[in-house]
Coordinates of C-alpha atoms and ligand atoms in Angstrom, one line a residue:
M662 CA 87.7 60.4 75.5
E663 CA 89.4 57.9 77.7
Q664 CA 92.4 57.7 75.4
N665 CA 92.8 61.4 75.1
L666 CA 92.4 62.2 78.9
K667 CA 95.2 59.4 79.6
V668 CA 97.2 61.1 77.1
L669 CA 96.6 64.7 78.9
S670 CA 97.4 63.1 82.1
T671 CA 100.9 62.3 80.8
L672 CA 101.8 65.6 79.2
P673 CA 103.8 68.1 81.2
P674 CA 101.9 70.8 83.8
L675 CA 101.0 74.0 82.2
V676 CA 101.8 76.2 85.6
F677 CA 103.7 75.2 88.8
A678 CA 102.3 74.8 92.1
G679 CA 104.9 77.6 93.4
E680 CA 103.1 80.0 91.0
A681 CA 100.0 79.3 92.4
R682 CA 100.7 79.8 96.2
A683 CA 102.4 83.3 94.9
L684 CA 99.1 84.1 93.4
E685 CA 97.1 83.0 96.6
A686 CA 99.7 85.2 98.6
S687 CA 98.8 88.2 96.2
L688 CA 95.0 87.6 96.7
A689 CA 95.3 87.5 100.4
E690 CA 96.6 91.2 100.0
V691 CA 93.3 91.5 98.2
A692 CA 91.3 89.8 100.9
A693 CA 93.0 92.5 103.4
G694 CA 92.0 95.4 101.5
R695 CA 95.7 96.3 100.5
A696 CA 95.4 95.3 96.5
F697 CA 93.0 95.1 93.7
L698 CA 92.1 92.1 91.7
L699 CA 91.9 92.6 87.7
Q700 CA 90.7 89.5 86.2
A701 CA 89.9 90.0 82.4
G702 CA 89.8 88.1 78.7
D703 CA 87.9 86.6 76.4
C704 CA 84.3 85.1 77.1
A705 CA 85.6 81.8 75.2
E706 CA 89.1 81.9 73.5
S707 CA 89.1 80.5 69.8
F708 CA 90.7 77.9 68.1
Y709 CA 90.9 80.1 64.9
D710 CA 91.6 83.7 66.8
F711 CA 95.3 82.4 67.9
T712 CA 97.9 84.5 66.9
A713 CA 100.9 86.4 68.7
D714 CA 99.2 89.7 67.7
S715 CA 96.0 89.0 69.4
I716 CA 97.6 87.4 72.5
R717 CA 99.8 90.6 72.8
D718 CA 96.9 92.9 72.4
K719 CA 95.0 91.4 74.8
L720 CA 97.9 91.4 77.3
K721 CA 98.6 95.3 76.2
V722 CA 95.0 96.2 77.1
I723 CA 95.0 94.6 80.6
L724 CA 98.4 96.1 81.3
Q725 CA 97.1 99.6 80.4
M726 CA 94.3 98.9 82.6
A727 CA 96.1 97.7 85.4
V728 CA 98.6 101.0 84.9
V729 CA 95.7 103.2 85.3
L730 CA 94.4 101.4 88.6
T731 CA 97.7 101.5 89.8
Y732 CA 98.5 104.8 89.2
G733 CA 95.2 106.2 89.5
T734 CA 94.7 104.7 93.1
G735 CA 98.4 103.9 94.5
T736 CA 96.9 100.2 95.2
P737 CA 98.6 97.2 93.6
V738 CA 96.8 95.4 91.1
V739 CA 96.8 91.7 90.5
K740 CA 96.5 90.6 87.1
V741 CA 94.6 87.5 86.1
G742 CA 93.9 86.9 82.6
R743 CA 90.8 84.5 81.3
I744 CA 93.3 83.1 79.1
A745 CA 95.5 80.4 78.0
G746 CA 92.7 77.8 78.9
Q747 CA 89.3 79.3 78.6
F748 CA 87.7 77.0 76.2
A749 CA 85.0 75.5 77.8
K750 CA 81.2 77.5 77.9
P751 CA 78.3 76.2 79.9
R752 CA 74.9 76.9 78.3
S753 CA 71.6 77.3 79.5
S754 CA 69.9 75.4 76.9
A755 CA 71.5 72.2 75.2
F756 CA 70.0 73.7 71.7
E757 CA 69.7 76.6 69.6
T758 CA 67.8 77.3 66.4
V759 CA 69.7 78.9 63.7
N760 CA 68.0 79.7 60.4
G761 CA 65.1 77.6 61.7
T762 CA 67.2 74.5 62.1
Q763 CA 67.8 73.0 65.6
L764 CA 71.4 72.6 66.4
P765 CA 73.3 71.4 69.9
A766 CA 74.4 74.4 71.4
F767 CA 78.3 75.7 70.9
R768 CA 79.8 74.5 74.2
G769 CA 83.4 76.2 73.6
H770 CA 86.3 74.7 71.1
I771 CA 87.1 72.5 73.5
V772 CA 84.1 70.5 73.0
N773 CA 82.7 71.4 69.6
D774 CA 82.9 74.0 66.8
D775 CA 80.7 77.1 66.7
A776 CA 79.8 76.9 62.9
P777 CA 76.3 76.3 62.9
T778 CA 75.8 73.1 61.1
L779 CA 75.2 69.6 62.8
E780 CA 78.7 68.3 61.7
A781 CA 80.6 71.1 63.4
R782 CA 78.4 70.6 66.6
R783 CA 79.5 67.1 67.2
P784 CA 81.7 66.8 70.0
D785 CA 85.1 65.8 69.6
P786 CA 87.4 64.3 72.2
A787 CA 90.6 65.4 70.2
R788 CA 90.1 69.1 70.8
L789 CA 90.9 68.5 74.4
I790 CA 94.3 67.8 73.5
A791 CA 94.0 70.7 71.0
A792 CA 93.2 72.9 73.9
Y793 CA 96.0 71.7 75.9
H794 CA 98.5 72.8 73.1
Q795 CA 97.1 76.2 72.4
S796 CA 96.9 76.8 76.1
A797 CA 100.6 76.0 76.1
S798 CA 101.8 78.0 73.4
T799 CA 99.8 81.2 74.9
L800 CA 101.1 80.8 78.1
N801 CA 104.7 80.6 76.5
L802 CA 104.2 83.8 74.8
L803 CA 102.7 85.6 78.0
R804 CA 105.7 84.4 80.0
A805 CA 107.9 85.8 77.0
F806 CA 106.0 89.0 77.1
T807 CA 105.9 89.6 80.9
K808 CA 109.0 88.5 81.9
G809 CA 110.9 89.7 78.7
G810 CA 110.9 93.4 78.7
F811 CA 107.4 94.0 77.0
A812 CA 105.8 94.7 80.2
D813 CA 108.4 96.7 81.4
L814 CA 107.1 100.0 82.9
E815 CA 109.6 102.1 80.4
Q816 CA 107.5 100.7 77.5
V817 CA 104.2 101.9 79.0
H818 CA 103.7 104.2 75.7
M819 CA 104.0 101.1 73.7
W820 CA 100.6 99.2 75.3
N821 CA 98.5 102.2 73.6
Q822 CA 97.3 100.7 70.3
Q823 CA 97.1 102.8 67.4
F824 CA 93.3 102.7 67.1
V825 CA 92.8 103.7 70.9
A826 CA 95.7 106.4 71.0
S827 CA 93.9 108.9 69.0
S828 CA 90.6 108.8 71.2
R829 CA 89.6 110.5 74.2
E830 CA 90.4 107.3 76.5
G831 CA 93.8 106.9 74.5
E832 CA 94.9 110.5 75.1
R833 CA 94.1 110.2 78.8
Y834 CA 96.4 107.3 78.7
E835 CA 99.1 108.9 77.1
A836 CA 98.8 111.3 79.9
T837 CA 99.2 109.0 82.8
A838 CA 101.9 107.2 80.8
A839 CA 103.9 110.6 80.5
E840 CA 103.4 111.2 84.1
I841 CA 104.8 107.6 84.8
D842 CA 107.9 108.8 82.6
R843 CA 108.4 111.5 84.6
A844 CA 108.1 110.0 87.8
L845 CA 110.7 107.3 86.5
R846 CA 113.2 110.1 85.2
F847 CA 112.7 111.6 89.1
M848 CA 113.6 108.5 90.8
A849 CA 116.9 108.0 88.3
A850 CA 117.9 111.9 89.1
C851 CA 117.8 111.0 92.6
G852 CA 120.1 108.3 92.3
I853 CA 118.0 105.5 92.2
D854 CA 119.2 102.5 90.0
L855 CA 116.2 101.7 87.9
K856 CA 117.9 99.0 86.2
A857 CA 118.4 97.2 89.3
E858 CA 114.6 97.4 90.4
E859 CA 113.3 94.0 88.9
T860 CA 109.9 94.8 89.4
L861 CA 109.7 97.7 87.3
H862 CA 110.9 95.7 84.2
Q863 CA 108.5 92.6 84.7
V864 CA 105.1 91.9 85.9
D865 CA 103.2 88.9 87.5
F866 CA 100.5 87.9 85.1
F867 CA 98.6 84.9 86.0
T868 CA 96.2 82.5 84.2
S869 CA 92.5 81.2 84.8
H870 CA 89.6 79.8 83.6
E871 CA 86.0 78.2 84.4
A872 CA 86.8 74.5 86.0
L873 CA 83.8 72.9 83.8
I874 CA 85.3 69.9 82.0
L875 CA 85.9 68.0 85.1
G876 CA 87.9 65.1 83.1
Y877 CA 90.4 67.8 81.5
E878 CA 91.0 69.2 84.8
E879 CA 91.5 65.9 86.6
A880 CA 93.7 64.9 83.9
L881 CA 96.0 68.1 84.5
T882 CA 95.7 67.6 88.3
R883 CA 99.2 66.7 89.6
R884 CA 100.9 66.2 93.0
D885 CA 103.4 68.9 93.9
S886 CA 106.6 67.5 94.7
L887 CA 107.7 70.1 97.3
T888 CA 104.4 70.0 99.3
G889 CA 102.8 66.9 98.7
D890 CA 99.5 68.9 97.9
W891 CA 97.2 68.8 94.8
Y892 CA 97.0 71.2 92.2
D893 CA 95.2 71.8 89.1
T894 CA 98.0 72.7 86.6
S895 CA 96.0 73.7 83.9
A896 CA 95.8 77.3 85.5
H897 CA 97.0 79.1 88.3
M898 CA 93.3 79.9 89.5
L899 CA 90.0 78.3 88.5
W900 CA 86.5 79.3 89.2
C901 CA 83.0 77.4 89.3
G902 CA 80.5 79.1 87.2
E903 CA 76.9 80.2 88.1
R904 CA 75.2 77.2 86.5
T905 CA 77.5 74.3 88.0
R906 CA 77.7 75.6 91.7
Q907 CA 75.3 73.1 93.2
L908 CA 76.7 72.1 96.8
D909 CA 76.2 68.7 96.2
G910 CA 77.7 69.1 92.7
A911 CA 81.0 67.5 91.0
H912 CA 82.5 71.0 90.3
L913 CA 82.7 72.2 94.0
H914 CA 83.6 68.9 95.0
F915 CA 86.4 69.0 92.5
L916 CA 87.9 72.4 93.4
S917 CA 87.7 71.3 97.0
G918 CA 90.5 69.2 96.5
V919 CA 93.1 71.1 94.6
R920 CA 95.1 73.7 96.5
N921 CA 94.9 76.6 93.7
P922 CA 93.3 80.0 94.9
V923 CA 89.7 79.1 93.5
A924 CA 86.7 81.3 92.9
A925 CA 83.2 80.7 92.4
K926 CA 80.3 82.8 90.5
V927 CA 77.3 84.3 92.7
G928 CA 74.4 85.4 90.8
P929 CA 71.1 86.8 91.9
G930 CA 69.3 83.8 93.3
A931 CA 72.0 83.1 95.8
K932 CA 70.7 82.6 99.4
P933 CA 73.1 83.5 102.2
E934 CA 73.2 80.3 103.6
D935 CA 74.1 78.3 100.4
V936 CA 76.9 81.0 100.0
V937 CA 78.3 80.3 103.3
A938 CA 78.0 76.7 102.8
M939 CA 79.7 77.1 99.3
C940 CA 82.4 78.8 101.3
D941 CA 82.7 76.0 104.0
I942 CA 83.3 73.7 101.0
L943 CA 86.0 75.6 99.3
D944 CA 87.7 77.0 102.1
P945 CA 87.0 75.2 105.4
E946 CA 90.4 76.2 106.8
R947 CA 89.4 80.1 106.0
K948 CA 92.8 80.9 104.3
P949 CA 93.0 84.3 103.0
G950 CA 93.9 84.4 99.5
R951 CA 92.4 80.7 98.7
L952 CA 88.5 82.0 97.8
T953 CA 87.4 84.6 95.6
L954 CA 83.8 85.1 95.3
I955 CA 82.6 86.7 91.9
S956 CA 79.3 88.7 92.1
R957 CA 77.4 88.8 88.8
M958 CA 73.9 90.0 89.9
G959 CA 72.7 92.4 87.1
A960 CA 72.8 96.3 87.2
G961 CA 69.3 96.4 88.9
K962 CA 69.9 93.7 91.7
V963 CA 73.5 94.0 93.0
E964 CA 72.8 97.0 95.5
D965 CA 69.9 94.9 97.0
A966 CA 71.2 91.6 96.8
L967 CA 74.9 91.7 97.6
P968 CA 75.2 93.1 101.2
G969 CA 73.7 90.7 102.7
L970 CA 75.4 88.0 101.4
Q971 CA 78.4 90.0 102.2
V972 CA 77.7 90.0 105.7
A973 CA 76.5 86.8 106.1
V974 CA 79.9 85.5 104.5
R975 CA 82.0 87.9 106.9
E976 CA 80.2 86.8 110.1
S977 CA 80.9 83.0 109.2
G978 CA 84.4 84.0 109.4
H979 CA 85.6 83.5 105.7
P980 CA 88.2 86.0 104.6
V981 CA 87.3 85.9 101.0
V982 CA 88.1 88.2 98.0
W983 CA 84.9 89.9 96.6
T984 CA 85.1 90.9 93.2
C985 CA 82.5 92.3 90.5
D986 CA 81.9 90.7 87.1
P987 CA 79.4 93.4 85.5
M988 CA 78.6 91.2 81.9
H989 CA 76.8 88.4 82.9
G990 CA 74.0 89.6 84.5
N991 CA 73.6 92.2 81.8
T992 CA 73.5 90.2 78.6
F993 CA 70.4 90.7 76.2
T994 CA 69.7 89.8 73.0
S995 CA 69.5 92.7 70.7
D996 CA 67.0 93.1 67.6
S997 CA 69.2 91.7 65.2
G998 CA 69.8 88.5 67.1
R999 CA 73.0 89.4 68.6
K1000 CA 74.0 88.8 72.1
T1001 CA 75.1 92.0 73.5
R1002 CA 75.4 94.4 76.8
H1003 CA 75.4 97.9 77.3
F1004 CA 78.4 99.8 78.6
D1005 CA 76.3 102.0 80.8
A1006 CA 74.7 98.6 82.5
V1007 CA 78.5 97.5 83.1
M1008 CA 79.4 100.6 84.6
S1009 CA 76.1 100.8 86.7
E1010 CA 76.5 97.3 87.8
I1011 CA 80.3 98.2 88.7
S1012 CA 78.9 101.4 90.8
G1013 CA 76.4 99.4 92.3
F1014 CA 79.0 96.7 93.7
F1015 CA 80.8 99.8 94.9
A1016 CA 77.9 101.0 96.8
A1017 CA 77.1 97.4 98.3
C1018 CA 80.4 96.8 99.4
R1019 CA 80.3 100.5 100.8
R1020 CA 77.1 99.4 102.7
S1021 CA 78.3 96.0 104.1
G1022 CA 81.7 97.4 105.1
T1023 CA 83.5 95.1 102.5
W1024 CA 86.6 95.8 100.6
P1025 CA 85.6 96.1 96.8
G1026 CA 88.3 93.6 95.8
G1027 CA 88.2 93.9 91.9
V1028 CA 86.5 93.6 88.6
H1029 CA 86.2 90.5 86.3
V1030 CA 85.4 91.7 82.7
E1031 CA 85.4 90.3 79.3
L1032 CA 87.4 91.8 76.7
T1033 CA 89.6 92.0 73.9
G1034 CA 92.2 94.2 72.6
D1035 CA 90.5 94.6 69.3
S1036 CA 88.4 97.3 68.3
V1037 CA 85.0 95.0 68.0
T1038 CA 81.7 96.2 68.2
E1039 CA 80.2 93.8 70.6
C1040 CA 79.0 95.8 73.4
L1041 CA 76.7 99.0 72.8
G1042 CA 77.6 102.5 74.4
G1043 CA 81.2 103.8 75.6
A1044 CA 82.3 106.9 74.5
E1045 CA 82.2 105.7 70.5
E1046 CA 78.7 105.4 71.1
I1047 CA 78.1 101.9 69.3
V1048 CA 74.5 101.5 68.3
E1049 CA 72.8 98.5 67.4
D1050 CA 73.4 98.7 63.7
D1051 CA 77.1 98.9 64.6
L1052 CA 77.2 95.5 66.1
A1053 CA 77.2 93.6 62.9
L1054 CA 80.5 95.6 61.9
R1055 CA 83.1 93.6 63.6
Y1056 CA 81.3 91.1 65.8
T1057 CA 83.7 88.3 66.3
T1058 CA 83.4 86.8 69.7
T1059 CA 82.4 83.2 69.8
C1060 CA 80.3 83.4 72.7
D1061 CA 79.6 86.6 74.7
P1062 CA 80.0 90.2 73.7
R1063 CA 83.5 91.6 74.9
L1064 CA 84.7 95.1 75.7
N1065 CA 86.7 96.5 73.1
G1066 CA 90.1 98.4 73.9
R1067 CA 88.7 101.6 74.0
Q1068 CA 85.6 100.5 76.0
S1069 CA 87.9 98.7 78.5
L1070 CA 90.5 101.5 79.2
D1071 CA 87.5 104.0 79.8
L1072 CA 86.1 101.3 82.4
A1073 CA 89.7 101.4 83.9
F1074 CA 89.7 104.7 84.4
R1075 CA 86.1 105.1 86.1
V1076 CA 87.0 102.2 88.3
A1077 CA 90.0 104.1 89.4
E1078 CA 87.8 106.9 90.2
L1079 CA 85.3 104.7 92.0
L1080 CA 88.3 103.3 94.2
R1081 CA 89.7 106.8 95.0
E1082 CA 86.4 107.9 96.1
G1083 CA 86.0 105.1 98.5
Ligands
PEP953 C1 81.3 83.3 82.1 O1 82.1 83.7 83.1 O2 81.9 83.1 80.7 C2 80.0 82.6 82.7 C3 79.5 81.7 82.0 O3 80.0 83.0 83.8 P1 78.5 82.5 84.7 O4 78.9 81.2 85.1 O5 78.6 83.6 85.6 O6 77.1 82.9 83.9
CO954 CO1 80.9 85.0 79.1

């Protein structure tokens, strides 16, 4: 372990401090109610699902969602992936029982393997280095895709994947894309030189993950040569999970010491004074864009639990971004033993979040979702009406169930409607 961390501490940074500062500036716009944060990607990235196609398809669906939200609301969308480093999983129990055998829990490919054998579940420190290299390759491709023409707004039709294109959501997306085409042609006809407008041809796409394995994060924390400040160069943005946000805990302490924009999950048990104390730890300077709070209450709880927290945080003077994770409070195990979520519960939590924000006078700053570009059958419901028997068809996540391409697009259209109503 020590040896691997030492190696990590000598490897090049994955992101640069200036990029983290650019994200913070964008998030300050969200905090001010002038932009919306879309944070999305895998629950846990996999060492086995690591191809150009799968990275491209995840990016495609996020770009599609961003277009739907931007075009549908006229609000800029800050795009942050749960990608290029989202490898570590906190677990509620240290063991699980598979076919009658008790096994150590799977903790993400940065720690152990998900195969249900004792051998596979043994932690292997060499995985720290493998996770770093996979993150570097993923980020390399993301940079190429987002800056090298693929994310050009003139390619907006190309992001619709085949299996989505023929669906109702896909057709709705095509209609939006056609309107964008028309708008671009209109601008060109008015004499605007579209080629010269750099922002039309590339996007800013940032990376994030849960800062869980502190040895890994620390080994990648470096002093910025420009400002002398410390940045965790494993990702642009890091968050603290619901299970590790103890006020006197190591995770908040670590995040308080780096200058990246940071976030923390806030579950239904959070007390207002504890959330304010957490803000004091993570953002003592009350700097807009520094801190994002990710509400993950559960569909039935958010409307009651959230407004009081939001009021307490505002009264404490912390200019945080409030965003909604509608996934982690709505997970249950189906009769077949698979973890799943219902699309209706996900949408219901998002509606509840918007209602809570309206009640407390807070800008609904964004959504944080687990998704994949593939046509998986992991979450129930949606326009395809996935039912329990379908879960076995294409259930490939190594951890939590993800929205598939169609469900993700559907969600974006509905969020755009909610934002417009607000
Ligand atoms: C997650 O985001 O994958 C996660 C484990 O969330 P939480 O900490 O909110 O349970
Ligand atoms: Co998850």
